[in-house]
Short mmCIF file of C-alpha atoms and ligand atoms in Angstrom, two decimals:
data_model
loop_
_atom_site.label_atom_id
_atom_site.label_comp_id
_atom_site.label_asym_id
_atom_site.label_seq_id
_atom_site.Cartn_x
_atom_site.Cartn_y
_atom_site.Cartn_z
CA MET A 682 36.05 -24.39 5.00
CA ALA A 683 32.68 -22.65 4.98
CA ILE A 684 31.75 -20.85 1.76
CA ASN A 685 30.73 -17.21 2.15
CA SER A 686 28.75 -14.98 -0.20
CA PRO A 687 30.79 -13.79 -3.21
CA GLU A 688 32.83 -10.59 -2.87
CA GLY A 689 30.78 -7.48 -3.46
CA THR A 690 27.42 -9.12 -2.71
CA ARG A 691 25.26 -8.86 0.39
CA ASP A 692 22.63 -11.10 1.89
CA LEU A 693 19.50 -9.18 2.77
CA LEU A 694 18.58 -10.90 6.04
CA PRO A 695 14.87 -10.99 7.02
CA ASP A 696 14.61 -7.52 8.63
CA GLU A 697 16.33 -5.91 5.66
CA ALA A 698 14.64 -8.11 3.05
CA LYS A 699 11.33 -6.90 4.46
CA PHE A 700 12.54 -3.30 4.35
CA TRP A 701 13.64 -3.74 0.71
CA ALA A 702 10.13 -5.00 -0.14
CA HIS A 703 8.66 -1.98 1.65
CA PHE A 704 11.13 0.32 -0.17
CA ARG A 705 10.12 -1.11 -3.54
CA ASP A 706 6.39 -1.05 -2.74
CA THR A 707 6.60 2.57 -1.53
CA ALA A 708 8.42 3.59 -4.72
CA PHE A 709 5.96 1.73 -6.95
CA GLY A 710 3.02 3.20 -5.01
CA ILE A 711 4.26 6.76 -5.58
CA PHE A 712 5.33 6.20 -9.20
CA ALA A 713 1.95 4.60 -10.00
CA ARG A 714 0.30 7.92 -9.10
CA TYR A 715 2.31 9.39 -12.00
CA GLY A 716 1.05 6.69 -14.37
CA TYR A 717 3.99 4.26 -14.23
CA GLN A 718 3.34 0.53 -14.71
CA PRO A 719 5.60 -2.33 -13.65
CA ILE A 720 7.80 -4.23 -16.11
CA GLU A 721 10.17 -7.15 -15.54
CA THR A 722 12.96 -7.84 -18.01
CA PRO A 723 15.60 -10.61 -17.92
CA LEU A 724 18.58 -10.32 -15.58
CA PHE A 725 20.80 -11.00 -18.57
CA GLU A 726 20.66 -9.73 -22.14
CA GLN A 727 22.71 -10.12 -25.27
CA THR A 728 26.03 -8.40 -24.64
CA ASP A 729 25.54 -6.40 -27.84
CA LEU A 730 22.56 -4.61 -26.34
CA PHE A 731 24.75 -3.05 -23.66
CA VAL A 732 27.61 -2.39 -26.08
CA ARG A 733 25.28 -0.55 -28.48
CA GLY A 734 23.04 1.02 -25.89
CA ILE A 735 25.39 2.09 -23.10
CA GLY A 736 28.51 2.44 -25.25
CA GLN A 737 31.69 0.42 -25.65
CA ALA A 738 33.80 3.24 -24.25
CA THR A 739 32.00 3.48 -20.91
CA ASP A 740 33.57 1.89 -17.83
CA VAL A 741 30.34 0.02 -17.21
CA VAL A 742 30.67 -1.83 -20.53
CA SER A 743 34.41 -1.96 -21.10
CA LYS A 744 35.47 -3.02 -17.59
CA GLU A 745 32.56 -3.88 -15.37
CA MET A 746 30.30 -6.27 -17.20
CA PHE A 747 29.81 -9.81 -15.95
CA THR A 748 29.61 -12.14 -18.90
CA ALA A 749 27.19 -15.02 -18.62
CA ILE A 750 28.02 -18.10 -20.60
CA SER A 751 26.35 -21.49 -20.78
CA GLY A 752 28.38 -24.57 -19.81
CA GLU A 753 28.48 -25.81 -23.39
CA ASN A 754 29.64 -22.46 -24.79
CA PHE A 755 32.18 -22.06 -22.01
CA LYS A 756 33.79 -25.32 -23.09
CA ARG A 757 33.83 -24.13 -26.70
CA VAL A 758 35.48 -20.81 -25.77
CA MET A 759 38.03 -22.54 -23.54
CA GLU A 760 38.95 -24.73 -26.49
CA GLY A 761 39.59 -21.63 -28.58
CA GLY A 762 36.28 -21.70 -30.47
CA THR A 763 33.85 -18.81 -31.00
CA ILE A 764 30.21 -18.42 -30.06
CA LYS A 765 27.38 -16.74 -31.94
CA ALA A 766 26.54 -13.11 -31.09
CA LYS A 767 23.15 -14.12 -29.74
CA SER A 768 24.83 -16.50 -27.28
CA ARG A 769 27.11 -13.76 -25.96
CA LEU A 770 25.26 -12.74 -22.83
CA SER A 771 25.94 -10.32 -19.98
CA LEU A 772 24.31 -9.79 -16.61
CA ARG A 773 22.52 -6.45 -16.76
CA PRO A 774 24.66 -3.62 -15.34
CA GLU A 775 21.66 -1.25 -15.40
CA GLY A 776 17.99 -1.39 -16.27
CA THR A 777 17.45 1.14 -19.04
CA ALA A 778 18.91 -0.80 -22.00
CA GLY A 779 16.77 -3.87 -21.24
CA VAL A 780 13.56 -1.86 -20.81
CA VAL A 781 14.16 0.08 -24.03
CA ARG A 782 14.87 -3.22 -25.80
CA ALA A 783 11.54 -4.59 -24.49
CA VAL A 784 9.68 -1.43 -25.61
CA VAL A 785 11.13 -1.78 -29.12
CA GLN A 786 10.63 -5.55 -29.30
CA HIS A 787 6.97 -5.43 -28.20
CA ASP A 788 6.20 -2.12 -29.92
CA LEU A 789 4.93 -0.59 -26.70
CA VAL A 790 4.95 2.91 -28.20
CA PRO A 791 3.27 2.60 -31.60
CA GLN A 792 3.37 5.76 -33.71
CA GLY A 793 1.11 8.43 -32.24
CA ALA A 794 0.54 6.49 -29.00
CA ALA A 795 0.74 7.90 -25.50
CA PRO A 796 4.13 7.43 -23.86
CA ALA A 797 4.97 4.10 -22.23
CA LYS A 798 5.66 4.77 -18.55
CA LEU A 799 7.43 1.80 -16.98
CA MET A 800 8.96 1.07 -13.59
CA TYR A 801 11.15 -1.79 -12.43
CA ALA A 802 13.06 -3.01 -9.40
CA GLY A 803 15.74 -5.64 -9.04
CA PRO A 804 19.41 -6.52 -8.97
CA MET A 805 22.08 -5.05 -11.26
CA PHE A 806 25.61 -6.42 -11.67
CA ARG A 807 28.86 -4.52 -12.12
CA ALA A 808 32.32 -5.97 -11.58
CA GLU A 809 33.54 -2.93 -9.65
CA ARG A 810 36.06 -2.88 -6.81
CA PRO A 811 33.78 -3.35 -3.78
CA GLN A 812 33.74 -0.65 -1.11
CA LYS A 813 31.17 0.97 1.15
CA GLY A 814 28.12 1.71 -1.01
CA ARG A 815 29.68 0.02 -4.04
CA GLN A 816 28.83 -3.59 -4.69
CA ARG A 817 29.05 -6.05 -7.53
CA MET A 818 25.41 -6.95 -7.19
CA PHE A 819 23.11 -4.19 -5.96
CA ASN A 820 19.43 -3.38 -6.15
CA GLN A 821 17.92 -0.56 -8.11
CA VAL A 822 14.45 0.85 -8.53
CA GLY A 823 14.01 2.74 -11.77
CA ILE A 824 11.59 4.22 -14.27
CA GLU A 825 11.63 4.81 -18.00
CA CYS A 826 9.22 6.98 -19.96
CA LEU A 827 9.37 6.44 -23.73
CA GLY A 828 7.62 8.38 -26.42
CA ALA A 829 7.61 12.00 -25.22
CA GLU A 830 10.34 14.61 -25.35
CA ASP A 831 8.47 17.30 -23.48
CA PRO A 832 10.38 18.75 -20.51
CA SER A 833 7.34 18.06 -18.30
CA VAL A 834 8.29 14.35 -18.44
CA ASP A 835 11.78 15.11 -17.08
CA ALA A 836 10.41 17.42 -14.40
CA GLU A 837 7.68 15.07 -13.16
CA GLY A 838 10.23 12.24 -13.04
CA ILE A 839 12.60 14.27 -10.88
CA ILE A 840 9.75 15.48 -8.67
CA MET A 841 8.40 11.99 -8.01
CA LEU A 842 11.91 10.74 -7.21
CA MET A 843 12.39 13.50 -4.63
CA ARG A 844 8.92 12.77 -3.19
CA PHE A 845 9.92 9.13 -2.85
CA TYR A 846 13.18 9.93 -1.02
CA ALA A 847 11.28 12.06 1.47
CA ALA A 848 8.60 9.35 1.94
CA ILE A 849 11.10 6.56 2.58
CA GLY A 850 13.12 8.53 5.14
CA VAL A 851 16.21 9.74 3.26
CA PRO A 852 17.38 12.80 5.25
CA MET A 853 16.35 15.57 2.84
CA ASP A 854 18.36 18.28 4.62
CA ALA A 855 21.56 16.33 3.79
CA THR A 856 20.49 15.64 0.20
CA ARG A 857 21.20 17.68 -2.92
CA LEU A 858 19.90 17.47 -6.43
CA LEU A 859 22.33 18.36 -9.23
CA VAL A 860 20.98 19.11 -12.69
CA ASN A 861 22.52 19.82 -16.05
CA SER A 862 21.78 19.60 -19.76
CA MET A 863 24.18 17.64 -21.93
CA GLY A 864 22.84 19.06 -25.19
CA CYS A 865 21.92 17.05 -28.24
CA GLU A 866 23.57 15.69 -31.37
CA GLN A 867 23.50 19.23 -32.80
CA CYS A 868 25.33 21.05 -30.03
CA ARG A 869 27.23 18.42 -28.06
CA PRO A 870 29.87 17.50 -30.70
CA LYS A 871 31.11 21.11 -30.73
CA TYR A 872 31.28 21.12 -26.97
CA ARG A 873 33.06 17.76 -26.87
CA GLU A 874 35.64 19.11 -29.33
CA ALA A 875 36.18 22.21 -27.17
CA VAL A 876 36.78 20.03 -24.09
CA ARG A 877 39.18 17.80 -26.03
CA GLU A 878 41.19 20.81 -27.20
CA TYR A 879 41.24 22.21 -23.67
CA MET A 880 42.46 18.86 -22.27
CA ASN A 881 45.17 18.58 -24.89
CA ALA A 882 46.34 22.07 -23.95
CA HIS A 883 46.60 20.96 -20.28
CA ALA A 884 47.81 17.41 -20.94
CA GLU A 885 50.87 17.70 -18.69
CA HIS A 886 48.65 18.12 -15.59
CA MET A 887 46.27 15.28 -16.37
CA CYS A 888 46.45 11.54 -15.77
CA GLU A 889 47.06 9.05 -18.56
CA GLU A 890 43.58 7.59 -18.23
CA CYS A 891 42.03 11.01 -18.86
CA MET A 892 44.22 11.63 -21.86
CA ARG A 893 43.20 8.26 -23.23
CA ARG A 894 39.61 9.32 -22.55
CA ALA A 895 40.26 12.60 -24.36
CA GLU A 896 40.40 10.58 -27.57
CA ILE A 897 37.25 8.51 -27.02
CA ASN A 898 35.00 10.55 -24.77
CA PRO A 899 36.63 13.62 -23.24
CA LEU A 900 33.55 14.48 -21.14
CA ARG A 901 34.30 11.48 -18.93
CA ALA A 902 37.31 13.42 -17.56
CA PHE A 903 34.83 15.46 -15.47
CA ASP A 904 34.33 12.33 -13.34
CA CYS A 905 38.06 11.71 -12.71
CA LYS A 906 38.88 11.61 -8.99
CA ASN A 907 42.56 12.54 -9.54
CA PRO A 908 43.04 15.97 -7.82
CA GLY A 909 45.22 17.29 -10.69
CA CYS A 910 42.60 16.39 -13.29
CA ALA A 911 39.79 17.77 -11.13
CA GLU A 912 41.61 21.10 -10.85
CA VAL A 913 42.19 21.32 -14.59
CA MET A 914 38.61 20.31 -15.40
CA GLU A 915 37.25 23.08 -13.19
CA GLY A 916 38.46 25.53 -15.80
CA ALA A 917 37.17 23.49 -18.75
CA PRO A 918 34.59 24.94 -21.17
CA LYS A 919 31.02 24.74 -19.83
CA ILE A 920 28.23 22.99 -21.76
CA SER A 921 25.90 25.86 -20.84
CA ASP A 922 27.87 28.07 -23.25
CA TYR A 923 27.39 25.57 -26.11
CA LEU A 924 23.72 24.53 -25.88
CA CYS A 925 21.66 25.14 -29.03
CA ASP A 926 18.46 27.18 -28.69
CA ASP A 927 16.19 24.10 -28.51
CA CYS A 928 18.27 22.46 -25.78
CA ARG A 929 18.52 25.72 -23.84
CA GLU A 930 14.75 26.14 -24.00
CA HIS A 931 14.15 22.51 -22.95
CA TYR A 932 16.52 22.85 -19.99
CA GLN A 933 14.93 26.14 -18.93
CA ALA A 934 11.46 24.56 -19.02
CA VAL A 935 12.60 21.64 -16.81
CA LYS A 936 13.97 24.14 -14.26
CA THR A 937 10.79 26.22 -14.36
CA TYR A 938 8.67 23.13 -13.62
CA LEU A 939 10.99 22.18 -10.74
CA ASP A 940 10.80 25.72 -9.35
CA GLY A 941 7.01 25.56 -9.56
CA ALA A 942 6.98 22.33 -7.55
CA GLY A 943 9.26 23.84 -4.89
CA ILE A 944 12.14 21.45 -5.66
CA SER A 945 15.53 22.97 -4.93
CA TYR A 946 18.44 22.00 -7.15
CA ILE A 947 21.98 22.99 -7.97
CA GLU A 948 22.98 23.52 -11.56
CA ASP A 949 26.21 21.64 -12.19
CA PRO A 950 27.59 22.17 -15.70
CA THR A 951 30.22 19.47 -15.07
CA LEU A 952 27.66 16.75 -14.41
CA VAL A 953 28.03 14.33 -17.31
CA ARG A 954 27.20 10.92 -15.75
CA GLY A 955 28.88 7.69 -16.72
CA LEU A 956 26.77 6.37 -19.58
CA ASP A 957 26.95 7.40 -23.23
CA TYR A 958 23.26 7.47 -24.02
CA TYR A 959 22.25 10.69 -22.28
CA THR A 960 21.01 13.73 -24.21
CA ARG A 961 19.73 16.99 -22.73
CA THR A 962 18.59 16.64 -19.08
CA VAL A 963 20.89 14.78 -16.68
CA PHE A 964 20.60 14.81 -12.92
CA GLU A 965 22.03 13.15 -9.86
CA VAL A 966 20.98 13.05 -6.21
CA GLN A 967 23.72 12.99 -3.58
CA VAL A 968 23.62 12.54 0.18
CA ASP A 969 26.40 13.48 2.57
CA GLN A 970 25.23 11.68 5.69
CA GLY A 971 26.40 8.11 6.34
CA MET A 972 28.06 7.60 2.98
CA GLY A 973 31.62 6.87 2.00
CA SER A 974 32.95 8.36 -1.22
CA GLN A 975 29.98 6.76 -3.03
CA ASN A 976 27.40 9.42 -2.26
CA ALA A 977 25.14 9.24 -5.36
CA ILE A 978 21.83 7.68 -4.34
CA GLY A 979 20.15 8.08 -7.70
CA GLY A 980 20.31 9.73 -11.05
CA GLY A 981 19.22 9.65 -14.62
CA GLY A 982 18.29 11.75 -17.57
CA ARG A 983 17.01 11.92 -21.09
CA TYR A 984 18.10 9.55 -23.84
CA ASP A 985 16.40 10.56 -27.07
CA LYS A 986 18.60 8.41 -29.35
CA LEU A 987 18.76 5.15 -27.38
CA ALA A 988 15.74 3.44 -28.99
CA GLU A 989 17.33 3.95 -32.42
CA GLU A 990 20.68 2.63 -31.14
CA VAL A 991 19.01 -0.65 -30.24
CA GLY A 992 17.16 -0.92 -33.56
CA GLY A 993 13.84 0.85 -32.85
CA ARG A 994 12.19 3.81 -34.52
CA PRO A 995 13.09 7.27 -33.14
CA THR A 996 11.52 7.32 -29.64
CA PRO A 997 12.57 9.93 -27.11
CA GLY A 998 13.06 8.69 -23.58
CA PHE A 999 13.69 9.73 -20.02
CA GLY A 1000 14.53 7.62 -16.98
CA PHE A 1001 16.29 7.30 -13.68
CA ALA A 1002 17.53 4.61 -11.32
CA LEU A 1003 18.10 4.81 -7.62
CA GLY A 1004 20.31 2.52 -5.61
CA TYR A 1005 18.60 0.74 -2.73
CA GLU A 1006 21.76 -0.03 -0.72
CA ARG A 1007 23.03 3.56 -0.66
CA CYS A 1008 19.57 4.86 0.28
CA ALA A 1009 19.49 2.30 3.10
CA LEU A 1010 22.87 3.58 4.36
CA ALA A 1011 21.57 7.17 4.33
CA ILE A 1012 18.34 6.17 6.07
CA GLN A 1013 20.23 4.25 8.78
CA ALA A 1014 22.66 7.14 9.26
CA ALA A 1015 19.63 9.35 9.91
CA GLY A 1016 18.80 7.06 12.86
CA GLN A 1017 16.06 4.97 11.29
CA ALA A 1018 16.36 1.23 12.02
CA PHE A 1019 14.82 -1.47 9.85
CA PRO A 1020 11.57 -2.43 11.56
CA SER A 1021 11.64 -6.02 12.81
CA ALA A 1022 10.46 -8.52 10.25
CA GLN A 1023 9.10 -10.76 13.01
CA HIS A 1024 5.38 -10.60 13.52
CA CYS A 1025 3.15 -13.15 15.19
CA ASP A 1026 -0.47 -12.89 16.37
CA ILE A 1027 -0.64 -16.05 18.39
CA PHE A 1028 1.78 -18.72 19.58
CA VAL A 1029 0.26 -22.07 20.52
CA ALA A 1030 2.28 -23.66 23.34
CA CYS A 1031 2.02 -27.34 24.33
CA VAL A 1032 2.22 -28.48 27.96
CA ASP A 1033 3.35 -31.91 26.76
CA ASP A 1034 3.54 -33.98 23.60
CA SER A 1035 0.09 -35.53 24.10
CA VAL A 1036 -1.52 -32.27 22.87
CA ARG A 1037 0.75 -31.60 19.89
CA ALA A 1038 -1.72 -32.89 17.31
CA GLU A 1039 -4.45 -30.58 18.62
CA ALA A 1040 -2.00 -27.65 18.83
CA PHE A 1041 -0.93 -28.32 15.25
CA SER A 1042 -4.53 -28.27 14.10
CA LEU A 1043 -5.28 -25.02 15.99
CA VAL A 1044 -2.22 -23.30 14.47
CA GLN A 1045 -3.34 -24.44 11.04
CA ALA A 1046 -6.90 -23.16 11.63
CA CYS A 1047 -5.46 -19.76 12.62
CA ARG A 1048 -3.29 -19.54 9.50
CA ASP A 1049 -6.15 -20.59 7.24
CA ALA A 1050 -8.14 -17.72 8.78
CA GLY A 1051 -5.41 -15.21 7.87
CA VAL A 1052 -3.82 -15.06 11.33
CA THR A 1053 -0.04 -15.30 11.79
CA ALA A 1054 0.43 -18.25 14.13
CA GLU A 1055 3.42 -20.25 15.29
CA MET A 1056 4.20 -23.24 17.48
CA ASP A 1057 7.30 -24.99 18.78
CA HIS A 1058 8.88 -27.62 16.54
CA GLN A 1059 11.64 -28.76 18.90
CA HIS A 1060 9.76 -30.22 21.87
CA ARG A 1061 10.89 -27.39 24.16
CA SER A 1062 9.76 -26.94 27.77
CA LEU A 1063 6.74 -24.71 28.37
CA LYS A 1064 9.02 -22.02 29.81
CA SER A 1065 11.21 -21.92 26.73
CA GLN A 1066 8.12 -21.96 24.48
CA PHE A 1067 7.07 -18.71 26.23
CA LYS A 1068 10.56 -17.30 25.60
CA LEU A 1069 10.25 -18.24 21.95
CA ALA A 1070 6.80 -16.63 21.75
CA ASP A 1071 8.36 -13.45 23.14
CA LYS A 1072 11.21 -13.63 20.64
CA VAL A 1073 8.88 -13.87 17.66
CA GLY A 1074 6.89 -10.94 19.06
CA SER A 1075 3.68 -12.89 19.62
CA ARG A 1076 0.75 -10.83 20.90
CA MET A 1077 -0.96 -13.87 22.46
CA VAL A 1078 0.03 -17.32 23.69
CA ALA A 1079 -2.51 -20.14 23.73
CA VAL A 1080 -1.51 -22.84 26.21
CA LEU A 1081 -2.85 -26.30 25.54
CA GLY A 1082 -2.44 -29.03 28.16
CA PRO A 1083 -4.05 -32.45 28.71
CA ASP A 1084 -6.50 -30.97 31.28
CA GLU A 1085 -7.54 -28.10 29.01
CA LEU A 1086 -7.92 -30.48 26.11
CA ALA A 1087 -10.10 -32.83 28.15
CA ALA A 1088 -12.35 -29.85 28.98
CA GLY A 1089 -12.35 -28.73 25.31
CA GLU A 1090 -10.60 -25.50 26.28
CA VAL A 1091 -7.39 -23.56 25.72
CA LYS A 1092 -5.82 -20.97 28.04
CA VAL A 1093 -5.00 -17.75 26.18
CA ARG A 1094 -2.62 -15.17 27.61
CA ASN A 1095 -2.40 -11.60 26.30
CA MET A 1096 1.37 -10.99 26.30
CA SER A 1097 1.16 -7.25 26.94
CA THR A 1098 -1.53 -7.19 29.68
CA HIS A 1099 -0.70 -10.72 31.03
CA HIS A 1100 -4.44 -11.36 31.35
CA GLU A 1101 -5.40 -15.01 30.91
CA ARG A 1102 -8.72 -16.34 29.67
CA LEU A 1103 -10.16 -19.81 29.15
CA VAL A 1104 -11.52 -20.15 25.65
CA LYS A 1105 -13.75 -22.92 24.26
CA LEU A 1106 -11.74 -24.59 21.49
CA ASP A 1107 -14.80 -25.41 19.36
CA GLN A 1108 -16.05 -21.86 19.56
CA ALA A 1109 -12.66 -20.37 18.63
CA LYS A 1110 -12.27 -22.76 15.70
CA ALA A 1111 -15.79 -22.03 14.49
CA LEU A 1112 -15.07 -18.28 14.57
CA LEU A 1113 -11.76 -18.78 12.76
CA ALA A 1114 -13.51 -20.86 10.09
CA GLN A 1115 -15.86 -17.93 9.38
CA PHE A 1116 -12.97 -15.73 8.33
CA GLY A 1117 -11.63 -18.10 5.69
CA GLY A 1118 -8.48 -16.07 5.00
CA GLU A 1119 -10.16 -12.66 4.91
CA PRO A 1120 -7.92 -10.10 6.57
CA PHE A 1121 -8.77 -9.21 10.12
CA GLY A 1122 -9.80 -5.76 11.20
CA GLY A 1123 -12.27 -3.42 9.51
CA ALA A 1124 -15.68 -5.07 9.33
CA HIS A 1125 -14.28 -8.33 10.69
CA ALA A 1126 -13.67 -9.43 14.23
CA SER A 1127 -10.11 -9.28 15.50
CA ILE A 1128 -7.97 -12.17 16.73
CA GLU A 1129 -8.73 -10.87 20.26
CA ASP A 1130 -12.47 -11.43 19.62
CA VAL A 1131 -11.83 -15.00 18.51
CA PHE A 1132 -9.98 -15.77 21.71
CA ALA A 1133 -12.13 -13.55 23.96
CA GLY A 1134 -13.36 -16.36 26.27
CA GLU A 1135 -13.88 -15.79 29.99
CA GLU A 1136 -11.38 -14.23 32.35
P1 AMP B 2561 23.90 4.60 -12.38
O1 AMP B 2561 23.20 3.60 -13.24
O2 AMP B 2561 25.38 4.41 -12.32
O3 AMP B 2561 23.46 5.98 -12.59
O4 AMP B 2561 23.43 4.25 -10.90
C1 AMP B 2561 22.21 4.66 -10.35
C2 AMP B 2561 22.27 4.45 -8.86
O5 AMP B 2561 22.52 3.07 -8.58
C3 AMP B 2561 23.43 5.17 -8.19
O6 AMP B 2561 23.06 6.48 -7.88
C4 AMP B 2561 23.67 4.34 -6.97
O7 AMP B 2561 22.77 4.68 -5.95
C5 AMP B 2561 23.36 2.95 -7.45
N1 AMP B 2561 24.60 2.22 -7.81
C6 AMP B 2561 25.30 2.29 -8.97
N2 AMP B 2561 26.37 1.46 -8.92
C7 AMP B 2561 26.33 0.86 -7.71
C8 AMP B 2561 27.16 -0.12 -7.07
N3 AMP B 2561 28.23 -0.66 -7.67
N4 AMP B 2561 26.83 -0.51 -5.80
C9 AMP B 2561 25.74 0.01 -5.18
N5 AMP B 2561 24.92 0.92 -5.74
C10 AMP B 2561 25.21 1.33 -6.99
#
């Protein structure tokens, strides 16, 4: 039986793989204008990093982490043995913990330094029940800014994210930005207590899971999809009534910056997000078009205590992550197709096998000159070589036969105008050699100039 890709994973076939690269490059291009620099961290980290950073009580850590274990350690565990903490590894379920760990480990924000602004892109792993827009391995693009607690950091982060969505083709009229402040260690405990008391008073209408949550982290009940719980939680105390003066001021400043940039948002005092590390600003971007129940295409917030949680000095932070796959669904639903990954400047077709060596050398000369060139590798007929040239979207086909070769020529057909020209092989190769891999266009001649010849 054939083996398929694991449940909850997707192959990005060439058209989509190319779109993903474009998606990432567009994001990085925009974020770089805001001073963000790329960082790459391992796909797996010590499990403890996620337990301490994201929180043991979160679903992401308690239920959804993929544990990575070496063959030797696996054997040890299977035989009832234990393994050292540093050998307990998990595939990263999100990017923030790893980036913050790297910032602390390499001291990227020494005391008094400017903030470290970092961006990343790559796969994340969560053992969730797969459904539309929810996978076990998915791609995220994200940013983290460490070392500044000013609300301007939060606001510029949100603004650049919204600019990116618009640039990549997410339908902005079907998109909404929700914002909230979750307070800080001064004001949130009182709020959490108030929610817990409220939940206990309404326990008979709430699910068991929520009541279990009430003990560990009652705020998580705001995310419960159970209609009974949702109804009860609508009447729950609002964080906005509990924010301390500093948090209220910070939140107000973020909103003022967003207003100034013309970004519309909805204040949602029930937005708590799934991870424990958030303080103050939290936000989420949702799209209605083309999505199943998983309509969050990105989100993030401030995490002023996370660096300390993972053993660093106090370093305020802000970050977000956006999910590539859900954005792609929204973009496709808005009628945008992935542009074809196929691109070919010239296809060199052989009339028979006697010219293959020369065709091979011409194709190579084109590629060395920075031209995308292709030839047949299956000894097809000339007719089917033309079909293949069409399929790969070739702009020109160079036909090489024994007669042309004897005359030192090649016949070049422009596939859109159907004009044919005879081109001197030596001349074309000499022109190609001048380019030496420099991109065509601009000051250079084009591939059409190389194969201009005579009509
Ligand atoms: P989170 O780290 O949960 O805030 O996720 C940030 C973004 O990643 C979400 O808004 C989604 O777009 C995306 N995302 C999170 N989990 C998944 C998943 N299981 N499958 C696909 N995309 C996901």
